[in-house]
Amino acid sequence: MLRVWNINRRDIPPAALIPITRRFIMENTTLHILDEGMSPQEIAAATVCCKLGPKIVTTTEGN
Amino acid sequence: MPLTRYHLAVPLSNDPGRLLLFSTAKASLATLDRTIYQRLTQNETPPEGLRRDLERLGLWVADLESDEAAMLRFTDEINQARRKASVSVILGMACNFACRYCYEGEMKATAAAMTDDTVCQAVRFLVDWCRKLGMERLVLSFYGGEPLLYPHLIRRFATRLKPALAAEGIGFGFTLVTNGSLLTPQLIEEFVSLGLLGIKPTIDGPAECHNQTRPYKNGAPSFTAIVDNLLAVCKLTRVDLGGNFTRDTWQRFPELLDQLSVSGLGPEQLGQVNFSAAMGVTDLIANTGFTYGCASVNELWHAEAVVSLREAILSRGFKSAKVSASLCMADVDDALVIHHDGGLYKCPALIGHKEYQAGDIWDGPLEVARVYAVGHWQRQAKCRQCRFLPLCLGGCRYAAYQRHGDLSAVDCQYEYFEAALPGLLDQELRYRHGDRLEEADSRIKGEG
């Protein structure tokens, strides 16, 4: 059984896992897309990261 | 066709039957059943719909050879897409603070500053350079020393650059990397009219930590003055807060967030909040008395500190930067540092190190690729085949210089990413995509 689990709702026991509908299965939507990601243009627009010192690698502007 | 080499799969914290997939190149994020993922790793061909989605997310590639070849073009593609030039301008070395870890160290004793002639030439250089590169926008980051000790130079730059760039159809804006002690509403209002986009002050944890590492030159505490000033200007411009921690202070930083919120500097008043480790430096220019900095991102405590502090930031409703690929200034064609003497560098931490000067504002950039070992990771098989490559791209050149005396050495960050990325991605999931997951939940319930 395919299933989706909302990790934000930590109070829900595993027994409450939700079966995905038949239509989902037929469309092969076993992949739950959360973020389509960034194009080179978007990465470029997120400006230069000055990695001065040990930092997490992140964009320095945007979002 | 296989999964890309440049991805990470981690079990969902509350559902080990599903995995979180992250493309380190594209920063795409999805969840997938573990069993299906396992079949994909065994080179089973996925159904058409799933394959199309995986391809779109950059997770499914034609073959590993072309996957690696595409990574070799990664920085070139980003450079070709850039339309905004980013330039740090070191106005002068004077500073009213005596930060324990300052990498500018002895250079600040000179208090040397940019002359008016140099400002004029820098403006001519920047306009010409932006035009040649086909830039649509120039963003300066004024830096020092303390840039607010040089408000007259900021005015000269802004008042001359804005119209000169506008005549070429190029936009202009600037930010200030400031210690925050000299901010006033009057100054910020004036600078906003000249193109100020935001300020980046630094507070190193709660007052008792901050006052130890970032006191005034005479040793007096600076925390209260900075917070008061930020309160006075936060409605006038964007404030992105930074802070530098050590292995001894990082656990105190959440107190700062609570103190700021109580003071009126909450998530609504601040832009991004990003804390990072104060780096250990050993060269002759830097402060030799600071011996407890972070020498490598791979130090065992560092990943825990980064993930814990980002959790503290996000859980209190503050914003923090998204995890994604980012380029070192050295790898970006249209990013530069202009030193107060007109010298050009590709890293603010290397100003004053003459061997890393790459041209000047009179003759333009010179031998950047050689001096800054551009593409150094491309020559390392372990880098080319590393799943974290797009996030690291050979690491920090300044860190390599500090450790090896040579910035062409790769600053491998594998252990850090291995330790930190699962936690950082879990945060992306909970704090950025919680709503989308709930929407999906509701939709599925409705259909079921």
PDB file of N, CA, C and O in Angstrom, chain B residues 225-256:
ATOM      1  N   ALA B 225      23.926  48.890  22.560  1.00  0.00           N
ATOM      2  CA  ALA B 225      23.901  49.938  21.527  1.00  0.00           C
ATOM      3  C   ALA B 225      23.436  49.359  20.194  1.00  0.00           C
ATOM      4  O   ALA B 225      22.629  49.984  19.483  1.00  0.00           O
ATOM      5  N   ILE B 226      23.908  48.176  19.855  1.00  0.00           N
ATOM      6  CA  ILE B 226      23.526  47.572  18.566  1.00  0.00           C
ATOM      7  C   ILE B 226      22.029  47.266  18.547  1.00  0.00           C
ATOM      8  O   ILE B 226      21.326  47.596  17.588  1.00  0.00           O
ATOM      9  N   VAL B 227      21.533  46.642  19.605  1.00  0.00           N
ATOM     10  CA  VAL B 227      20.102  46.282  19.639  1.00  0.00           C
ATOM     11  C   VAL B 227      19.246  47.552  19.572  1.00  0.00           C
ATOM     12  O   VAL B 227      18.250  47.607  18.824  1.00  0.00           O
ATOM     13  N   ASP B 228      19.628  48.565  20.325  1.00  0.00           N
ATOM     14  CA  ASP B 228      18.863  49.830  20.285  1.00  0.00           C
ATOM     15  C   ASP B 228      18.856  50.411  18.875  1.00  0.00           C
ATOM     16  O   ASP B 228      17.829  50.889  18.381  1.00  0.00           O
ATOM     17  N   ASN B 229      20.024  50.383  18.227  1.00  0.00           N
ATOM     18  CA  ASN B 229      20.108  50.946  16.870  1.00  0.00           C
ATOM     19  C   ASN B 229      19.276  50.144  15.878  1.00  0.00           C
ATOM     20  O   ASN B 229      18.617  50.713  15.002  1.00  0.00           O
ATOM     21  N   LEU B 230      19.316  48.823  16.014  1.00  0.00           N
ATOM     22  CA  LEU B 230      18.537  47.996  15.085  1.00  0.00           C
ATOM     23  C   LEU B 230      17.041  48.243  15.270  1.00  0.00           C
ATOM     24  O   LEU B 230      16.276  48.287  14.308  1.00  0.00           O
ATOM     25  N   LEU B 231      16.641  48.417  16.519  1.00  0.00           N
ATOM     26  CA  LEU B 231      15.229  48.740  16.777  1.00  0.00           C
ATOM     27  C   LEU B 231      14.841  50.046  16.093  1.00  0.00           C
ATOM     28  O   LEU B 231      13.725  50.188  15.581  1.00  0.00           O
ATOM     29  N   ALA B 232      15.772  50.978  16.061  1.00  0.00           N
ATOM     30  CA  ALA B 232      15.467  52.298  15.494  1.00  0.00           C
ATOM     31  C   ALA B 232      15.419  52.278  13.968  1.00  0.00           C
ATOM     32  O   ALA B 232      14.776  53.138  13.357  1.00  0.00           O
ATOM     33  N   VAL B 233      16.099  51.315  13.332  1.00  0.00           N
ATOM     34  CA  VAL B 233      16.168  51.352  11.865  1.00  0.00           C
ATOM     35  C   VAL B 233      15.454  50.186  11.186  1.00  0.00           C
ATOM     36  O   VAL B 233      15.330  50.184   9.956  1.00  0.00           O
ATOM     37  N   CYS B 234      14.979  49.219  11.956  1.00  0.00           N
ATOM     38  CA  CYS B 234      14.483  47.991  11.319  1.00  0.00           C
ATOM     39  C   CYS B 234      13.241  48.217  10.464  1.00  0.00           C
ATOM     40  O   CYS B 234      12.931  47.395   9.597  1.00  0.00           O
ATOM     41  N   LYS B 235      12.526  49.320  10.690  1.00  0.00           N
ATOM     42  CA  LYS B 235      11.363  49.580   9.848  1.00  0.00           C
ATOM     43  C   LYS B 235      11.753  50.345   8.579  1.00  0.00           C
ATOM     44  O   LYS B 235      10.940  50.526   7.681  1.00  0.00           O
ATOM     45  N   LEU B 236      13.000  50.787   8.525  1.00  0.00           N
ATOM     46  CA  LEU B 236      13.421  51.616   7.399  1.00  0.00           C
ATOM     47  C   LEU B 236      14.117  50.820   6.313  1.00  0.00           C
ATOM     48  O   LEU B 236      14.165  51.235   5.163  1.00  0.00           O
ATOM     49  N   THR B 237      14.717  49.690   6.682  1.00  0.00           N
ATOM     50  CA  THR B 237      15.435  48.876   5.701  1.00  0.00           C
ATOM     51  C   THR B 237      15.458  47.434   6.161  1.00  0.00           C
ATOM     52  O   THR B 237      15.191  47.132   7.337  1.00  0.00           O
ATOM     53  N   ARG B 238      15.788  46.539   5.253  1.00  0.00           N
ATOM     54  CA  ARG B 238      15.863  45.119   5.596  1.00  0.00           C
ATOM     55  C   ARG B 238      17.098  44.872   6.472  1.00  0.00           C
ATOM     56  O   ARG B 238      18.186  45.376   6.190  1.00  0.00           O
ATOM     57  N   VAL B 239      16.912  44.090   7.518  1.00  0.00           N
ATOM     58  CA  VAL B 239      18.020  43.757   8.419  1.00  0.00           C
ATOM     59  C   VAL B 239      18.218  42.242   8.388  1.00  0.00           C
ATOM     60  O   VAL B 239      17.366  41.483   8.847  1.00  0.00           O
ATOM     61  N   ASP B 240      19.323  41.793   7.812  1.00  0.00           N
ATOM     62  CA  ASP B 240      19.696  40.369   7.843  1.00  0.00           C
ATOM     63  C   ASP B 240      20.747  40.190   8.924  1.00  0.00           C
ATOM     64  O   ASP B 240      21.847  40.736   8.833  1.00  0.00           O
ATOM     65  N   LEU B 241      20.391  39.430   9.938  1.00  0.00           N
ATOM     66  CA  LEU B 241      21.277  39.333  11.106  1.00  0.00           C
ATOM     67  C   LEU B 241      22.227  38.143  10.987  1.00  0.00           C
ATOM     68  O   LEU B 241      21.822  37.031  10.664  1.00  0.00           O
ATOM     69  N   GLY B 242      23.481  38.399  11.286  1.00  0.00           N
ATOM     70  CA  GLY B 242      24.467  37.330  11.361  1.00  0.00           C
ATOM     71  C   GLY B 242      25.000  37.215  12.776  1.00  0.00           C
ATOM     72  O   GLY B 242      24.730  38.064  13.629  1.00  0.00           O
ATOM     73  N   GLY B 243      25.741  36.164  13.025  1.00  0.00           N
ATOM     74  CA  GLY B 243      26.373  35.981  14.329  1.00  0.00           C
ATOM     75  C   GLY B 243      27.441  34.920  14.196  1.00  0.00           C
ATOM     76  O   GLY B 243      27.269  33.964  13.428  1.00  0.00           O
ATOM     77  N   ASN B 244      28.536  35.092  14.885  1.00  0.00           N
ATOM     78  CA  ASN B 244      29.647  34.143  14.784  1.00  0.00           C
ATOM     79  C   ASN B 244      29.832  33.422  16.109  1.00  0.00           C
ATOM     80  O   ASN B 244      30.040  34.047  17.141  1.00  0.00           O
ATOM     81  N   PHE B 245      29.749  32.088  16.033  1.00  0.00           N
ATOM     82  CA  PHE B 245      29.834  31.297  17.269  1.00  0.00           C
ATOM     83  C   PHE B 245      31.124  30.500  17.320  1.00  0.00           C
ATOM     84  O   PHE B 245      31.799  30.310  16.291  1.00  0.00           O
ATOM     85  N   THR B 246      31.451  30.069  18.515  1.00  0.00           N
ATOM     86  CA  THR B 246      32.575  29.145  18.701  1.00  0.00           C
ATOM     87  C   THR B 246      32.025  27.878  19.347  1.00  0.00           C
ATOM     88  O   THR B 246      30.853  27.821  19.741  1.00  0.00           O
ATOM     89  N   ARG B 247      32.906  26.904  19.519  1.00  0.00           N
ATOM     90  CA  ARG B 247      32.442  25.653  20.140  1.00  0.00           C
ATOM     91  C   ARG B 247      32.005  25.893  21.579  1.00  0.00           C
ATOM     92  O   ARG B 247      31.255  25.114  22.152  1.00  0.00           O
ATOM     93  N   ASP B 248      32.463  27.007  22.155  1.00  0.00           N
ATOM     94  CA  ASP B 248      32.100  27.305  23.541  1.00  0.00           C
ATOM     95  C   ASP B 248      30.837  28.153  23.670  1.00  0.00           C
ATOM     96  O   ASP B 248      30.251  28.220  24.738  1.00  0.00           O
ATOM     97  N   THR B 249      30.457  28.843  22.584  1.00  0.00           N
ATOM     98  CA  THR B 249      29.339  29.785  22.728  1.00  0.00           C
ATOM     99  C   THR B 249      28.065  29.385  21.989  1.00  0.00           C
ATOM    100  O   THR B 249      27.005  29.944  22.261  1.00  0.00           O
ATOM    101  N   TRP B 250      28.142  28.424  21.064  1.00  0.00           N
ATOM    102  CA  TRP B 250      26.989  28.225  20.177  1.00  0.00           C
ATOM    103  C   TRP B 250      25.723  27.842  20.929  1.00  0.00           C
ATOM    104  O   TRP B 250      24.607  28.216  20.532  1.00  0.00           O
ATOM    105  N   GLN B 251      25.875  27.130  22.029  1.00  0.00           N
ATOM    106  CA  GLN B 251      24.673  26.684  22.734  1.00  0.00           C
ATOM    107  C   GLN B 251      23.931  27.840  23.412  1.00  0.00           C
ATOM    108  O   GLN B 251      22.785  27.687  23.806  1.00  0.00           O
ATOM    109  N   ARG B 252      24.582  28.989  23.505  1.00  0.00           N
ATOM    110  CA  ARG B 252      23.933  30.162  24.112  1.00  0.00           C
ATOM    111  C   ARG B 252      23.161  30.986  23.072  1.00  0.00           C
ATOM    112  O   ARG B 252      22.404  31.891  23.461  1.00  0.00           O
ATOM    113  N   PHE B 253      23.372  30.734  21.790  1.00  0.00           N
ATOM    114  CA  PHE B 253      22.787  31.613  20.769  1.00  0.00           C
ATOM    115  C   PHE B 253      21.247  31.641  20.755  1.00  0.00           C
ATOM    116  O   PHE B 253      20.668  32.676  20.440  1.00  0.00           O
ATOM    117  N   PRO B 254      20.565  30.532  21.062  1.00  0.00           N
ATOM    118  CA  PRO B 254      19.094  30.638  21.109  1.00  0.00           C
ATOM    119  C   PRO B 254      18.616  31.705  22.102  1.00  0.00           C
ATOM    120  O   PRO B 254      17.566  32.329  21.885  1.00  0.00           O
ATOM    121  N   GLU B 255      19.389  31.923  23.162  1.00  0.00           N
ATOM    122  CA  GLU B 255      19.015  32.989  24.115  1.00  0.00           C
ATOM    123  C   GLU B 255      18.960  34.341  23.424  1.00  0.00           C
ATOM    124  O   GLU B 255      18.143  35.195  23.764  1.00  0.00           O
ATOM    125  N   LEU B 256      19.873  34.540  22.473  1.00  0.00           N
ATOM    126  CA  LEU B 256      19.870  35.812  21.740  1.00  0.00           C
ATOM    127  C   LEU B 256      18.544  36.003  21.019  1.00  0.00           C
ATOM    128  O   LEU B 256      17.955  37.089  21.061  1.00  0.00           O
TER     129      LEU B 256
END
